[in-house]
Amino acid sequence: MSTTVHPSTTSAGTGARAVPLGRGWVLAGLGAGVLGIVGGVASGMVNAVYDPAASGDAVAITEKLATQVPQIIAFHTATMLSCVLLVLFAVGLHRQLRARTAPDSLVPGTAVAGLGLVAVAQLIGAGLTTEFAFALTEDAGLVVPESAVFFNHWIGTIPWLWGGAGLTGLALFRAARQGAYASWLGWTSLVLGGLSALFLISPLQYMAGMTGPLWLVVASLGLLRTARED
């Protein structure tokens, strides 16, 4: 195992010290991917608006939503934890890509920007739960039924917008082609990242919520080895 040495100014203003990159950022990516899947599953369980028995009936939808508050809280918690961990992973990946690609390469910036889009979608996607979850449990009169219907559609779509991860996957493919990573990681990133990127530009953007987190889990497992090598 080798240690990457980065120049660093000491308190005296001179000299350098060795700074091991570590694997924490990769584990953060793995956690973000797993929690992204958990959040997606929990979001899918908040299905009042998709219940045929309540279709078109805003009051009935609101009443059913009031019974699904635990799922809403589970969705919110998993999504926000994923958001935080994703930011840590993005920063670590950007640092590693800068070390492994050409100084003027667009790959590091593209990779971190793609994950930034996902983190923003997660943050905004879970943002309305504070407004609705507790109001549903305290007093249904606090929630206008039509707004509750919108809320259910919101959490069933916005936090699923993982299309930005497709850009990161394509960036990793490019880096692998340049020898920065193993070929299998590059091709996996091309397939899952390419699908996510296609969803990003299609009317079915929420479908990336299935391929994006899966890519992140697989890529993080592969990157654990590269982190040990740095």
Coordinates of C-alpha atoms in Angstrom, one line a residue:
M1 CA 0.0 0.0 0.0
S2 CA 1.4 3.4 -1.0
T3 CA 0.6 6.8 0.4
T4 CA 0.1 9.8 -1.8
V5 CA 2.1 12.8 -0.6
H6 CA 0.7 16.2 -1.0
P7 CA 2.8 19.3 -0.2
S8 CA 1.4 21.0 2.8
T9 CA 2.7 24.1 4.6
T10 CA 3.4 23.5 8.3
S11 CA 2.7 25.9 11.1
A12 CA 6.2 27.3 10.6
G13 CA 5.4 28.0 7.0
T14 CA 8.0 25.5 5.5
G15 CA 8.3 21.8 4.9
A16 CA 5.8 19.2 3.8
R17 CA 3.9 16.4 5.4
A18 CA 2.4 13.2 4.0
V19 CA -1.4 13.2 3.9
P20 CA -3.0 9.8 3.2
L21 CA -6.1 10.2 1.1
G22 CA -8.0 7.4 2.9
R23 CA -11.2 5.6 2.0
G24 CA -13.7 7.6 3.9
W25 CA -15.0 9.5 0.9
V26 CA -15.5 6.2 -1.0
L27 CA -17.4 4.7 1.9
A28 CA -19.5 7.9 1.9
G29 CA -20.4 7.2 -1.8
L30 CA -21.3 3.6 -1.0
G31 CA -23.6 4.8 1.8
A32 CA -25.1 7.5 -0.4
G33 CA -26.0 4.9 -3.0
V34 CA -27.5 2.4 -0.6
L35 CA -29.5 5.2 1.2
G36 CA -30.6 6.5 -2.2
I37 CA -32.1 3.1 -2.9
V38 CA -33.7 3.0 0.5
G39 CA -35.1 6.5 0.0
G40 CA -36.5 5.5 -3.4
V41 CA -38.2 2.5 -2.0
A42 CA -39.7 4.5 0.9
S43 CA -40.8 7.1 -1.5
G44 CA -42.6 4.5 -3.6
M45 CA -44.4 3.3 -0.5
V46 CA -46.0 6.8 -0.2
N47 CA -48.5 5.8 -2.9
A48 CA -51.8 7.4 -1.9
V49 CA -52.0 9.5 -5.0
Y50 CA -51.5 6.4 -7.2
D51 CA -54.2 4.3 -5.4
P52 CA -57.0 3.6 -7.8
A53 CA -59.5 3.6 -5.0
A54 CA -58.7 7.3 -4.2
S55 CA -58.0 8.4 -7.8
G56 CA -59.2 12.0 -8.4
D57 CA -60.4 12.4 -4.8
A58 CA -58.1 14.8 -3.1
V59 CA -59.7 14.3 0.3
A60 CA -59.4 10.5 0.2
I61 CA -55.7 10.9 -0.9
T62 CA -55.0 13.2 2.0
E63 CA -56.6 10.8 4.4
K64 CA -54.5 7.9 3.1
L65 CA -51.3 10.0 3.2
A66 CA -52.0 10.6 6.9
T67 CA -51.6 6.8 7.4
Q68 CA -48.3 6.8 5.5
V69 CA -46.3 9.3 7.7
P70 CA -43.8 6.7 8.8
Q71 CA -42.9 6.0 5.2
I72 CA -42.6 9.7 4.6
I73 CA -40.2 10.1 7.5
A74 CA -38.2 7.1 6.4
F75 CA -38.0 8.6 2.9
H76 CA -36.9 12.0 4.2
T77 CA -34.2 10.6 6.5
A78 CA -32.7 8.3 4.0
T79 CA -32.7 10.9 1.2
M80 CA -31.1 13.6 3.3
L81 CA -28.4 11.3 4.7
S82 CA -27.7 10.3 1.1
C83 CA -27.5 13.9 0.1
V84 CA -24.9 14.7 2.8
L85 CA -22.8 11.6 2.0
L86 CA -23.0 12.3 -1.7
V87 CA -21.4 15.7 -1.3
L88 CA -18.5 14.1 0.6
F89 CA -18.1 11.5 -2.1
A90 CA -18.2 14.1 -4.9
V91 CA -15.4 16.1 -3.3
G92 CA -13.2 13.0 -2.8
L93 CA -13.8 11.8 -6.3
H94 CA -13.0 15.3 -7.7
R95 CA -9.7 15.2 -5.8
Q96 CA -8.8 11.8 -7.0
L97 CA -9.7 12.6 -10.6
R98 CA -7.5 15.7 -10.5
A99 CA -4.6 13.5 -9.5
R100 CA -5.2 10.9 -12.1
T101 CA -6.1 13.0 -15.2
A102 CA -4.4 15.8 -17.1
P103 CA -4.3 19.2 -15.4
D104 CA -6.6 20.7 -18.1
S105 CA -9.0 17.8 -18.2
L106 CA -12.8 18.5 -17.9
V107 CA -13.4 15.1 -16.3
P108 CA -13.0 16.1 -12.6
G109 CA -15.3 19.1 -13.0
T110 CA -17.9 17.2 -15.0
A111 CA -17.9 14.4 -12.4
V112 CA -18.5 16.7 -9.4
A113 CA -21.0 18.8 -11.2
G114 CA -23.1 15.7 -12.1
L115 CA -23.2 14.6 -8.5
G116 CA -24.0 18.2 -7.4
L117 CA -27.1 18.1 -9.5
V118 CA -28.2 14.9 -7.7
A119 CA -27.5 16.4 -4.3
V120 CA -29.6 19.4 -5.1
A121 CA -32.5 17.2 -6.3
Q122 CA -32.4 15.3 -3.1
L123 CA -32.3 18.4 -1.0
I124 CA -35.2 20.0 -2.7
G125 CA -37.1 16.7 -3.2
A126 CA -37.1 16.1 0.6
G127 CA -37.6 19.7 1.5
L128 CA -41.4 19.7 1.6
T129 CA -41.7 16.8 4.1
T130 CA -41.2 19.2 7.0
E131 CA -44.3 21.1 5.8
F132 CA -46.6 18.2 5.3
A133 CA -45.5 15.2 7.4
F134 CA -46.2 16.7 10.8
A135 CA -49.3 18.6 9.6
L136 CA -50.8 15.3 8.5
T137 CA -50.3 13.7 11.9
E138 CA -51.5 16.7 13.9
D139 CA -54.6 18.0 12.1
A140 CA -55.7 17.1 8.7
G141 CA -57.4 20.5 8.5
L142 CA -53.9 22.1 8.3
V143 CA -53.4 20.6 4.9
V144 CA -55.4 21.6 1.8
P145 CA -56.2 18.3 0.1
E146 CA -55.0 19.6 -3.3
S147 CA -51.7 20.5 -1.8
A148 CA -51.3 17.1 -0.3
V149 CA -51.9 15.6 -3.7
F150 CA -49.1 17.8 -5.2
F151 CA -46.8 16.8 -2.3
N152 CA -47.2 13.1 -3.1
H153 CA -46.4 13.7 -6.7
W154 CA -43.4 15.8 -5.7
I155 CA -41.7 13.2 -3.5
G156 CA -42.5 10.6 -6.1
T157 CA -40.5 12.5 -8.8
I158 CA -38.0 15.1 -7.7
P159 CA -35.8 13.1 -5.4
W160 CA -35.6 10.4 -8.2
L161 CA -33.8 12.8 -10.5
W162 CA -30.5 11.0 -10.4
G163 CA -29.7 11.8 -14.1
G164 CA -26.8 14.0 -13.1
A165 CA -25.0 10.8 -11.9
G166 CA -25.0 9.8 -15.5
L167 CA -22.7 12.6 -16.3
T168 CA -20.4 11.4 -13.5
G169 CA -20.6 7.9 -14.8
L170 CA -19.6 9.1 -18.3
A171 CA -16.7 11.1 -16.8
L172 CA -15.4 7.9 -15.0
F173 CA -15.7 6.1 -18.3
R174 CA -13.5 8.7 -20.0
A175 CA -11.0 8.6 -17.1
A176 CA -10.9 4.8 -17.4
R177 CA -10.2 5.1 -21.1
Q178 CA -7.2 7.3 -20.2
G179 CA -5.9 4.6 -17.8
A180 CA -7.1 6.1 -14.5
Y181 CA -9.3 3.2 -13.6
A182 CA -9.8 -0.5 -14.4
S183 CA -11.6 -1.2 -17.7
W184 CA -14.5 -3.0 -16.0
L185 CA -15.3 0.1 -14.0
G186 CA -15.2 2.3 -17.1
W187 CA -17.6 0.1 -19.0
T188 CA -19.9 -0.3 -16.1
S189 CA -20.0 3.5 -15.7
L190 CA -20.7 3.8 -19.5
V191 CA -23.7 1.5 -19.3
L192 CA -25.3 2.6 -16.1
G193 CA -24.1 6.2 -16.5
G194 CA -25.2 6.3 -20.1
L195 CA -28.7 5.1 -19.2
S196 CA -29.0 7.7 -16.4
A197 CA -27.8 10.4 -18.7
L198 CA -30.4 9.4 -21.3
F199 CA -33.1 9.5 -18.7
L200 CA -31.9 13.0 -17.7
I201 CA -32.8 14.4 -21.1
S202 CA -36.0 12.4 -21.5
P203 CA -39.5 13.0 -20.2
L204 CA -38.9 9.9 -17.9
Q205 CA -36.3 11.6 -15.8
Y206 CA -37.4 9.9 -12.6
M207 CA -36.3 6.5 -14.1
A208 CA -32.7 7.6 -13.3
G209 CA -33.6 7.1 -9.7
M210 CA -33.2 3.4 -10.4
T211 CA -30.0 3.4 -12.4
G212 CA -28.2 6.2 -10.7
P213 CA -28.0 4.8 -7.1
L214 CA -27.1 1.4 -8.5
W215 CA -24.2 2.9 -10.5
L216 CA -23.0 4.7 -7.4
V217 CA -23.0 1.5 -5.3
V218 CA -21.1 -0.5 -8.0
A219 CA -18.7 2.4 -8.7
S220 CA -18.0 2.9 -5.0
L221 CA -17.1 -0.8 -4.5
G222 CA -14.7 -0.5 -7.4
L223 CA -13.2 2.7 -6.1
L224 CA -12.4 1.2 -2.7
R225 CA -9.5 -0.6 -4.4
T226 CA -8.2 2.6 -6.1
A227 CA -8.4 4.4 -2.7
R228 CA -6.2 1.8 -1.2
E229 CA -3.7 2.3 -4.0
D230 CA -3.4 6.1 -3.6

